Amino acid sequence: MTDPRNDELEAQLAAEPSATRRPTVPALEERLHRLNPVLDHGFVRLVDYMGDDAAIVQAARVSYGRGTRTASTDRGLIRYLMRHRHTTPFEMCEIKLHVKLPIFVARQWIRHRTANVNEYSARYSILDREFYLPAAEHLAAQSRTNRQGREVALSGDEAARVLELLRRDAVQTYDTYAYLLNDDGTGEPADPERSMLARELARMNLSVNYYTQWYWKIDLHNLLHFLSLRADPHAQYEIRVYADAIAELVERWVPVAFEAFRDYRLGGAFLSRQEVEAVRAAVDVERLVAAVEAAGLSARERRELLARLGIHG
Ligand SMILES: Cc1cc2nc3c(=O)[nH]c(=O)nc-3n(C[C@H](O)[C@H](O)[C@H](O)COP(=O)(O)OP(=O)(O)OC[C@H]3O[C@@H](n4cnc5c(N)ncnc54)[C@H](O)[C@@H]3O)c2cc1C
């Protein structure tokens, strides 16, 4: 289940570098078509992208009029958009990725409905004998406090036994798959005395740690939503590492938007009404204002924070 098109593209690009009139981002161009390895056999590969930080600004200025255009006001505008969840300008940027991932990770990933997906068809083609096994430090016991989490890593004989069982089952299911397919690699029966079970049926006993692949295209707004959920410590490690690999590409692609995303979304906090009331009751306004100034927030951000907390400083 390799992607021969990747090699063809690399060769084609080396032979005839193309000139384009579209805006491009040199830091991301470097990563086009390159595999970013994830887990033991997976990867994220950048196939294509459209737009950059300037495209976000350009779209927003259609709403707000041109105004003065400098790098700092562009940055301020992107940060304003992110802070106020004025999201449509971020939808002007798109990215297309080729991802290879275990089926159980794909099941979590596909819940993000706002992307366009084309998955490798195991009805049509034969899956590779490639399955995911956790590295020792990620082979951990069930958390007692979080039903969706894990705790300390297993060790010694127990860890070895668990890995052995996981490997044994995966190998066994693939052996059965291969037996049912009865394919000699050229589409002819390996054993002419037996039928070749339809690929769409033969695959059904494979374990969910087998790898699948897809092309995944999404706009920046929905991608940031995906990252806010899947690059979060609450997300399962096996999807989080994909989110981290994608975040690294996004930071190269739209550094200003990514910085704003990190400041207002990843590192920010949403407070309930009761929490706001508790903070308001406890806070010393002068100290808060001094701390906000020391944090380097603009006068506008300072006003907005105080207004959000219902404090009139
Ligand atoms: C830590 C974690 C634990 C989870 N645990 C579970 C679990 O136990 N069980 C489970 O089933 N899922 C679970 N999920 C999946 C979760 O419920 C969401 O399905 C997933 O995160 C996708 O989020 P989303 O719908 O916001 O994303 P997207 O599908 O990308 O949608 C983005 C946004 O578009 C809007 N939208 C998209 N489609 C519709 C629609 N049809 N109607 C209305 N609005 C729409 C919504 O505002 C949505 O937030 C978990 C997710 C995480 C991150």
Short mmCIF file of C-alpha atoms and ligand atoms in Angstrom, two decimals:
data_model
loop_
_atom_site.label_atom_id
_atom_site.label_comp_id
_atom_site.label_asym_id
_atom_site.label_seq_id
_atom_site.Cartn_x
_atom_site.Cartn_y
_atom_site.Cartn_z
CA MET A 1 0.00 0.00 0.00
CA THR A 2 2.73 2.45 -0.99
CA ASP A 3 2.10 5.58 -3.04
CA PRO A 4 4.02 5.35 -6.33
CA ARG A 5 2.57 8.72 -7.30
CA ASN A 6 4.81 10.31 -4.66
CA ASP A 7 8.01 9.12 -6.37
CA GLU A 8 6.64 10.15 -9.76
CA LEU A 9 5.86 13.63 -8.44
CA GLU A 10 9.30 14.02 -6.89
CA ALA A 11 10.97 12.99 -10.17
CA GLN A 12 8.72 15.28 -12.18
CA LEU A 13 9.42 18.26 -9.90
CA ALA A 14 13.17 17.64 -10.01
CA ALA A 15 13.08 17.43 -13.83
CA GLU A 16 10.99 20.52 -14.45
CA PRO A 17 10.63 22.91 -11.53
CA SER A 18 7.36 24.75 -12.06
CA ALA A 19 6.82 28.46 -11.78
CA THR A 20 3.50 29.64 -10.41
CA ARG A 21 1.76 32.98 -10.04
CA ARG A 22 -0.02 31.75 -6.93
CA PRO A 23 1.25 32.94 -3.52
CA THR A 24 3.41 30.23 -1.97
CA VAL A 25 4.99 29.76 1.46
CA PRO A 26 8.69 28.78 1.11
CA ALA A 27 8.82 27.13 4.56
CA LEU A 28 5.95 24.86 3.56
CA GLU A 29 7.07 24.31 -0.04
CA GLU A 30 10.11 22.55 1.45
CA ARG A 31 7.78 20.00 2.99
CA LEU A 32 5.62 19.30 -0.08
CA HIS A 33 5.45 15.57 -0.85
CA ARG A 34 7.79 14.69 2.04
CA LEU A 35 6.75 11.95 4.45
CA ASN A 36 6.58 12.93 8.12
CA PRO A 37 6.76 9.57 9.94
CA VAL A 38 4.19 9.02 12.70
CA LEU A 39 3.88 5.91 14.95
CA ASP A 40 5.60 2.75 13.69
CA HIS A 41 4.39 2.67 10.06
CA GLY A 42 2.27 5.79 9.65
CA PHE A 43 2.92 9.18 8.12
CA VAL A 44 1.53 12.57 7.26
CA ARG A 45 2.49 13.90 3.83
CA LEU A 46 1.64 17.34 2.53
CA VAL A 47 0.06 16.96 -0.92
CA ASP A 48 -1.06 20.52 -1.60
CA TYR A 49 -2.17 23.75 0.02
CA MET A 50 -3.87 27.00 -0.90
CA GLY A 51 -3.51 30.39 0.77
CA ASP A 52 -1.31 31.86 3.48
CA ASP A 53 -1.54 34.41 6.31
CA ALA A 54 -2.05 37.14 3.71
CA ALA A 55 -5.07 35.31 2.26
CA ILE A 56 -6.75 35.48 5.69
CA VAL A 57 -6.08 39.20 5.91
CA GLN A 58 -7.20 39.76 2.33
CA ALA A 59 -10.52 37.99 2.93
CA ALA A 60 -11.11 39.88 6.19
CA ARG A 61 -10.43 43.22 4.53
CA VAL A 62 -13.25 42.51 2.12
CA SER A 63 -15.43 42.74 5.23
CA TYR A 64 -13.63 45.58 6.97
CA GLY A 65 -12.29 47.67 4.09
CA ARG A 66 -8.60 48.12 3.35
CA GLY A 67 -7.44 50.46 6.13
CA THR A 68 -3.68 50.78 6.62
CA ARG A 69 -1.75 47.71 5.59
CA THR A 70 1.41 46.95 7.53
CA ALA A 71 2.82 43.70 8.84
CA SER A 72 1.90 44.66 12.40
CA THR A 73 -1.68 45.61 11.55
CA ASP A 74 -2.04 42.38 9.56
CA ARG A 75 -0.87 40.44 12.61
CA GLY A 76 -3.23 42.46 14.81
CA LEU A 77 -6.12 41.76 12.45
CA ILE A 78 -5.46 37.99 12.43
CA ARG A 79 -5.26 38.00 16.22
CA TYR A 80 -8.49 40.02 16.43
CA LEU A 81 -10.24 37.52 14.13
CA MET A 82 -9.03 34.58 16.21
CA ARG A 83 -9.96 36.26 19.51
CA HIS A 84 -13.46 37.11 18.35
CA ARG A 85 -14.05 33.81 16.54
CA HIS A 86 -14.59 35.63 13.27
CA THR A 87 -13.84 32.39 11.53
CA THR A 88 -14.70 32.65 7.83
CA PRO A 89 -11.43 34.36 6.74
CA PHE A 90 -9.57 31.27 8.01
CA GLU A 91 -11.69 29.13 5.71
CA MET A 92 -9.96 30.78 2.72
CA CYS A 93 -6.90 28.58 3.32
CA GLU A 94 -7.00 24.88 2.49
CA ILE A 95 -4.60 22.00 2.95
CA LYS A 96 -4.53 18.49 1.47
CA LEU A 97 -2.72 15.70 3.31
CA HIS A 98 -2.00 12.09 2.60
CA VAL A 99 -2.19 10.20 5.90
CA LYS A 100 -1.36 6.62 6.77
CA LEU A 101 -2.90 5.64 10.11
CA PRO A 102 -4.17 2.64 12.10
CA ILE A 103 -7.87 1.89 11.54
CA PHE A 104 -8.75 2.61 15.19
CA VAL A 105 -7.19 6.08 14.85
CA ALA A 106 -9.06 6.59 11.58
CA ARG A 107 -12.33 5.88 13.40
CA GLN A 108 -11.68 8.78 15.79
CA TRP A 109 -10.41 11.02 13.02
CA ILE A 110 -13.37 10.48 10.68
CA ARG A 111 -15.68 11.97 13.31
CA HIS A 112 -14.41 15.35 12.12
CA ARG A 113 -17.04 15.80 9.45
CA THR A 114 -15.87 19.07 7.99
CA ALA A 115 -13.13 17.58 5.79
CA ASN A 116 -13.10 15.87 2.39
CA VAL A 117 -11.83 12.30 2.53
CA ASN A 118 -10.80 9.66 0.05
CA GLU A 119 -9.78 6.39 1.70
CA TYR A 120 -7.81 3.47 0.32
CA SER A 121 -10.36 0.86 -0.74
CA ALA A 122 -9.90 -2.59 0.77
CA ARG A 123 -12.84 -3.70 -1.41
CA TYR A 124 -10.73 -2.97 -4.43
CA SER A 125 -7.13 -3.53 -3.28
CA ILE A 126 -5.25 -5.71 -0.81
CA LEU A 127 -4.09 -4.21 2.48
CA ASP A 128 -0.41 -4.49 3.41
CA ARG A 129 0.73 -6.66 6.30
CA GLU A 130 1.33 -3.59 8.46
CA PHE A 131 -0.09 -3.18 11.92
CA TYR A 132 0.55 -0.82 14.82
CA LEU A 133 2.21 -1.97 18.02
CA PRO A 134 2.70 0.62 20.78
CA ALA A 135 6.23 1.47 21.85
CA ALA A 136 7.02 0.23 25.37
CA GLU A 137 6.47 3.61 27.03
CA HIS A 138 2.95 3.84 25.56
CA LEU A 139 1.86 0.39 26.58
CA ALA A 140 0.10 1.54 29.73
CA ALA A 141 -2.52 0.37 32.23
CA GLN A 142 -6.10 1.66 32.31
CA SER A 143 -6.41 4.92 34.25
CA ARG A 144 -8.40 4.61 37.47
CA THR A 145 -9.51 8.24 37.41
CA ASN A 146 -10.21 8.76 33.68
CA ARG A 147 -12.14 6.05 31.89
CA GLN A 148 -10.82 7.35 28.58
CA GLY A 149 -7.19 7.38 29.65
CA ARG A 150 -4.13 5.41 30.57
CA GLU A 151 -1.78 5.48 33.50
CA VAL A 152 1.66 3.99 34.20
CA ALA A 153 3.45 1.96 31.54
CA LEU A 154 3.53 -1.81 31.89
CA SER A 155 6.95 -3.29 32.41
CA GLY A 156 9.01 -6.44 32.33
CA ASP A 157 7.39 -9.80 31.56
CA GLU A 158 3.90 -8.35 31.58
CA ALA A 159 4.73 -5.77 28.89
CA ALA A 160 6.46 -8.44 26.80
CA ARG A 161 3.45 -10.78 27.10
CA VAL A 162 0.96 -8.05 26.08
CA LEU A 163 3.05 -7.13 23.05
CA GLU A 164 3.38 -10.79 22.13
CA LEU A 165 -0.43 -11.21 22.28
CA LEU A 166 -1.05 -8.10 20.20
CA ARG A 167 1.48 -9.22 17.60
CA ARG A 168 0.21 -12.81 17.56
CA ASP A 169 -3.41 -11.77 16.95
CA ALA A 170 -2.48 -9.28 14.24
CA VAL A 171 -0.29 -11.82 12.43
CA GLN A 172 -2.97 -14.47 12.76
CA THR A 173 -5.74 -12.29 11.35
CA TYR A 174 -3.53 -11.32 8.41
CA ASP A 175 -2.66 -14.96 7.74
CA THR A 176 -6.39 -15.72 7.63
CA TYR A 177 -6.95 -12.70 5.36
CA ALA A 178 -4.23 -13.92 2.99
CA TYR A 179 -5.70 -17.44 3.06
CA LEU A 180 -9.18 -16.16 2.24
CA LEU A 181 -7.92 -13.88 -0.54
CA ASN A 182 -5.97 -16.78 -2.03
CA ASP A 183 -4.21 -14.28 -4.27
CA ASP A 184 -0.75 -15.07 -5.67
CA GLY A 185 0.07 -11.35 -6.00
CA THR A 186 -0.89 -11.17 -9.68
CA GLY A 187 -4.64 -11.53 -9.18
CA GLU A 188 -4.56 -15.28 -9.84
CA PRO A 189 -5.37 -17.93 -7.19
CA ALA A 190 -2.39 -19.05 -5.10
CA ASP A 191 -4.20 -22.36 -4.68
CA PRO A 192 -6.20 -23.15 -7.87
CA GLU A 193 -8.29 -25.71 -5.94
CA ARG A 194 -9.83 -22.95 -3.78
CA SER A 195 -11.98 -19.89 -4.46
CA MET A 196 -10.67 -16.36 -4.01
CA LEU A 197 -12.93 -14.76 -1.42
CA ALA A 198 -14.08 -11.26 -2.40
CA ARG A 199 -11.70 -8.62 -1.03
CA GLU A 200 -14.63 -6.74 0.51
CA LEU A 201 -15.35 -9.83 2.66
CA ALA A 202 -11.84 -11.13 3.31
CA ARG A 203 -10.84 -7.92 5.10
CA MET A 204 -13.50 -8.13 7.79
CA ASN A 205 -11.54 -10.11 10.37
CA LEU A 206 -8.48 -7.82 10.32
CA SER A 207 -7.78 -6.15 13.65
CA VAL A 208 -8.21 -2.40 13.97
CA ASN A 209 -4.49 -1.82 14.45
CA TYR A 210 -3.98 -2.48 10.70
CA TYR A 211 -3.02 0.60 8.73
CA THR A 212 -5.24 2.37 6.24
CA GLN A 213 -4.54 5.49 4.18
CA TRP A 214 -6.46 8.47 3.01
CA TYR A 215 -6.30 11.83 1.36
CA TRP A 216 -7.72 14.44 3.71
CA LYS A 217 -8.52 17.99 2.61
CA ILE A 218 -9.74 20.60 5.07
CA ASP A 219 -9.86 24.37 5.46
CA LEU A 220 -7.79 26.12 8.09
CA HIS A 221 -10.70 27.01 10.36
CA ASN A 222 -11.86 23.40 10.64
CA LEU A 223 -8.28 22.16 10.83
CA LEU A 224 -7.63 24.40 13.85
CA HIS A 225 -10.78 22.98 15.44
CA PHE A 226 -9.42 19.47 14.79
CA LEU A 227 -6.07 20.45 16.34
CA SER A 228 -7.72 22.04 19.37
CA LEU A 229 -9.38 18.68 20.11
CA ARG A 230 -6.73 16.24 18.94
CA ALA A 231 -3.48 18.02 19.89
CA ASP A 232 -4.94 18.33 23.38
CA PRO A 233 -3.54 16.21 26.26
CA HIS A 234 -7.03 14.64 26.65
CA ALA A 235 -6.85 13.15 23.16
CA GLN A 236 -5.55 9.62 22.78
CA TYR A 237 -1.79 9.53 22.24
CA GLU A 238 -2.10 7.68 18.91
CA ILE A 239 -4.15 10.47 17.29
CA ARG A 240 -2.35 13.25 19.16
CA VAL A 241 0.95 12.42 17.46
CA TYR A 242 -0.74 12.92 14.07
CA ALA A 243 -2.21 16.23 15.27
CA ASP A 244 1.28 17.28 16.44
CA ALA A 245 2.78 16.43 13.04
CA ILE A 246 0.05 18.46 11.31
CA ALA A 247 0.47 21.36 13.76
CA GLU A 248 4.13 21.54 12.79
CA LEU A 249 3.10 21.96 9.13
CA VAL A 250 0.47 24.56 10.03
CA GLU A 251 3.02 26.62 11.95
CA ARG A 252 5.20 26.72 8.82
CA TRP A 253 2.22 27.47 6.58
CA VAL A 254 0.46 30.29 8.46
CA PRO A 255 2.83 31.33 11.30
CA VAL A 256 0.82 34.38 12.36
CA ALA A 257 -2.52 32.54 12.46
CA PHE A 258 -0.88 29.64 14.27
CA GLU A 259 0.63 31.97 16.88
CA ALA A 260 -2.84 33.48 17.45
CA PHE A 261 -4.36 30.00 17.65
CA ARG A 262 -1.77 28.99 20.22
CA ASP A 263 -2.37 32.14 22.29
CA TYR A 264 -6.17 32.31 22.18
CA ARG A 265 -7.29 28.73 21.68
CA LEU A 266 -4.64 26.18 22.72
CA GLY A 267 -3.29 28.22 25.63
CA GLY A 268 -6.51 30.13 26.37
CA ALA A 269 -9.32 29.14 28.72
CA PHE A 270 -13.09 29.39 28.53
CA LEU A 271 -14.81 30.26 31.79
CA SER A 272 -18.40 29.50 32.81
CA ARG A 273 -20.66 32.22 34.27
CA GLN A 274 -20.01 30.94 37.79
CA GLU A 275 -16.27 30.82 37.20
CA VAL A 276 -16.29 34.39 35.91
CA GLU A 277 -18.21 35.47 39.00
CA ALA A 278 -15.72 33.70 41.28
CA VAL A 279 -12.74 35.32 39.53
CA ARG A 280 -14.43 38.74 39.62
CA ALA A 281 -15.14 38.42 43.34
CA ALA A 282 -11.56 37.43 44.16
CA VAL A 283 -9.55 39.62 41.84
CA ASP A 284 -7.64 42.73 42.83
CA VAL A 285 -8.29 44.99 39.81
CA GLU A 286 -5.10 47.05 40.12
CA ARG A 287 -2.91 43.99 40.33
CA LEU A 288 -4.78 42.41 37.42
CA VAL A 289 -4.28 45.49 35.24
CA ALA A 290 -0.57 45.59 36.14
CA ALA A 291 -0.19 41.88 35.35
CA VAL A 292 -2.01 42.29 32.04
CA GLU A 293 0.31 45.16 31.09
CA ALA A 294 3.34 43.10 32.07
CA ALA A 295 2.04 40.28 29.84
CA GLY A 296 2.30 42.67 26.88
CA LEU A 297 -1.37 42.73 25.93
CA SER A 298 -2.56 45.63 23.81
CA ALA A 299 -4.82 48.31 25.33
CA ARG A 300 -7.69 46.81 23.37
CA GLU A 301 -7.06 43.29 24.67
CA ARG A 302 -6.86 44.70 28.19
CA ARG A 303 -10.23 46.41 27.78
CA GLU A 304 -11.71 43.24 26.30
CA LEU A 305 -10.47 41.09 29.17
CA LEU A 306 -11.87 43.44 31.80
CA ALA A 307 -15.18 43.59 29.93
CA ARG A 308 -15.30 39.78 29.75
CA LEU A 309 -14.80 39.60 33.48
CA GLY A 310 -17.37 42.36 34.01
CA ILE A 311 -14.73 44.57 35.66
CA HIS A 312 -14.82 48.27 34.91
CA GLY A 313 -11.21 49.36 35.49
C1 LIG B 1 -11.15 13.66 23.93
C2 LIG B 1 -12.31 13.23 23.07
C3 LIG B 1 -13.14 12.20 23.49
C4 LIG B 1 -14.23 11.79 22.69
N1 LIG B 1 -15.03 10.77 23.11
C5 LIG B 1 -16.06 10.36 22.33
C6 LIG B 1 -16.91 9.27 22.73
O1 LIG B 1 -16.73 8.70 23.79
N2 LIG B 1 -17.90 8.89 21.90
C7 LIG B 1 -18.14 9.52 20.71
O2 LIG B 1 -19.08 9.13 20.00
N3 LIG B 1 -17.36 10.54 20.30
C8 LIG B 1 -16.33 10.97 21.07
N4 LIG B 1 -15.54 12.00 20.64
C9 LIG B 1 -15.81 12.63 19.34
C10 LIG B 1 -16.51 14.01 19.51
O3 LIG B 1 -17.78 13.86 20.12
C11 LIG B 1 -16.70 14.66 18.11
O4 LIG B 1 -17.49 13.83 17.31
C12 LIG B 1 -15.38 14.88 17.41
O5 LIG B 1 -14.44 15.47 18.28
C13 LIG B 1 -15.60 15.79 16.21
O6 LIG B 1 -15.89 17.09 16.69
P1 LIG B 1 -16.85 18.06 15.89
O7 LIG B 1 -18.19 17.45 15.66
O8 LIG B 1 -16.81 19.37 16.61
O9 LIG B 1 -16.02 18.20 14.52
P2 LIG B 1 -16.55 18.37 13.04
O10 LIG B 1 -17.35 17.22 12.60
O11 LIG B 1 -15.33 18.72 12.22
O12 LIG B 1 -17.49 19.59 13.09
C14 LIG B 1 -16.97 20.90 13.34
C15 LIG B 1 -18.13 21.75 13.80
O13 LIG B 1 -19.06 21.86 12.72
C16 LIG B 1 -20.39 21.81 13.23
N5 LIG B 1 -21.08 20.66 12.65
C17 LIG B 1 -20.54 19.72 11.82
N6 LIG B 1 -21.48 18.85 11.43
C18 LIG B 1 -22.64 19.22 12.04
C19 LIG B 1 -23.95 18.72 12.05
N7 LIG B 1 -24.30 17.66 11.35
N8 LIG B 1 -24.86 19.35 12.82
C20 LIG B 1 -24.54 20.43 13.54
N9 LIG B 1 -23.31 20.97 13.58
C21 LIG B 1 -22.36 20.38 12.82
C22 LIG B 1 -20.27 21.74 14.75
O14 LIG B 1 -20.29 23.04 15.27
C23 LIG B 1 -18.92 21.15 14.96
O15 LIG B 1 -18.34 21.47 16.20
C24 LIG B 1 -14.47 12.43 21.44
C25 LIG B 1 -13.62 13.47 21.03
C26 LIG B 1 -12.56 13.86 21.82
C27 LIG B 1 -11.65 14.97 21.33
#
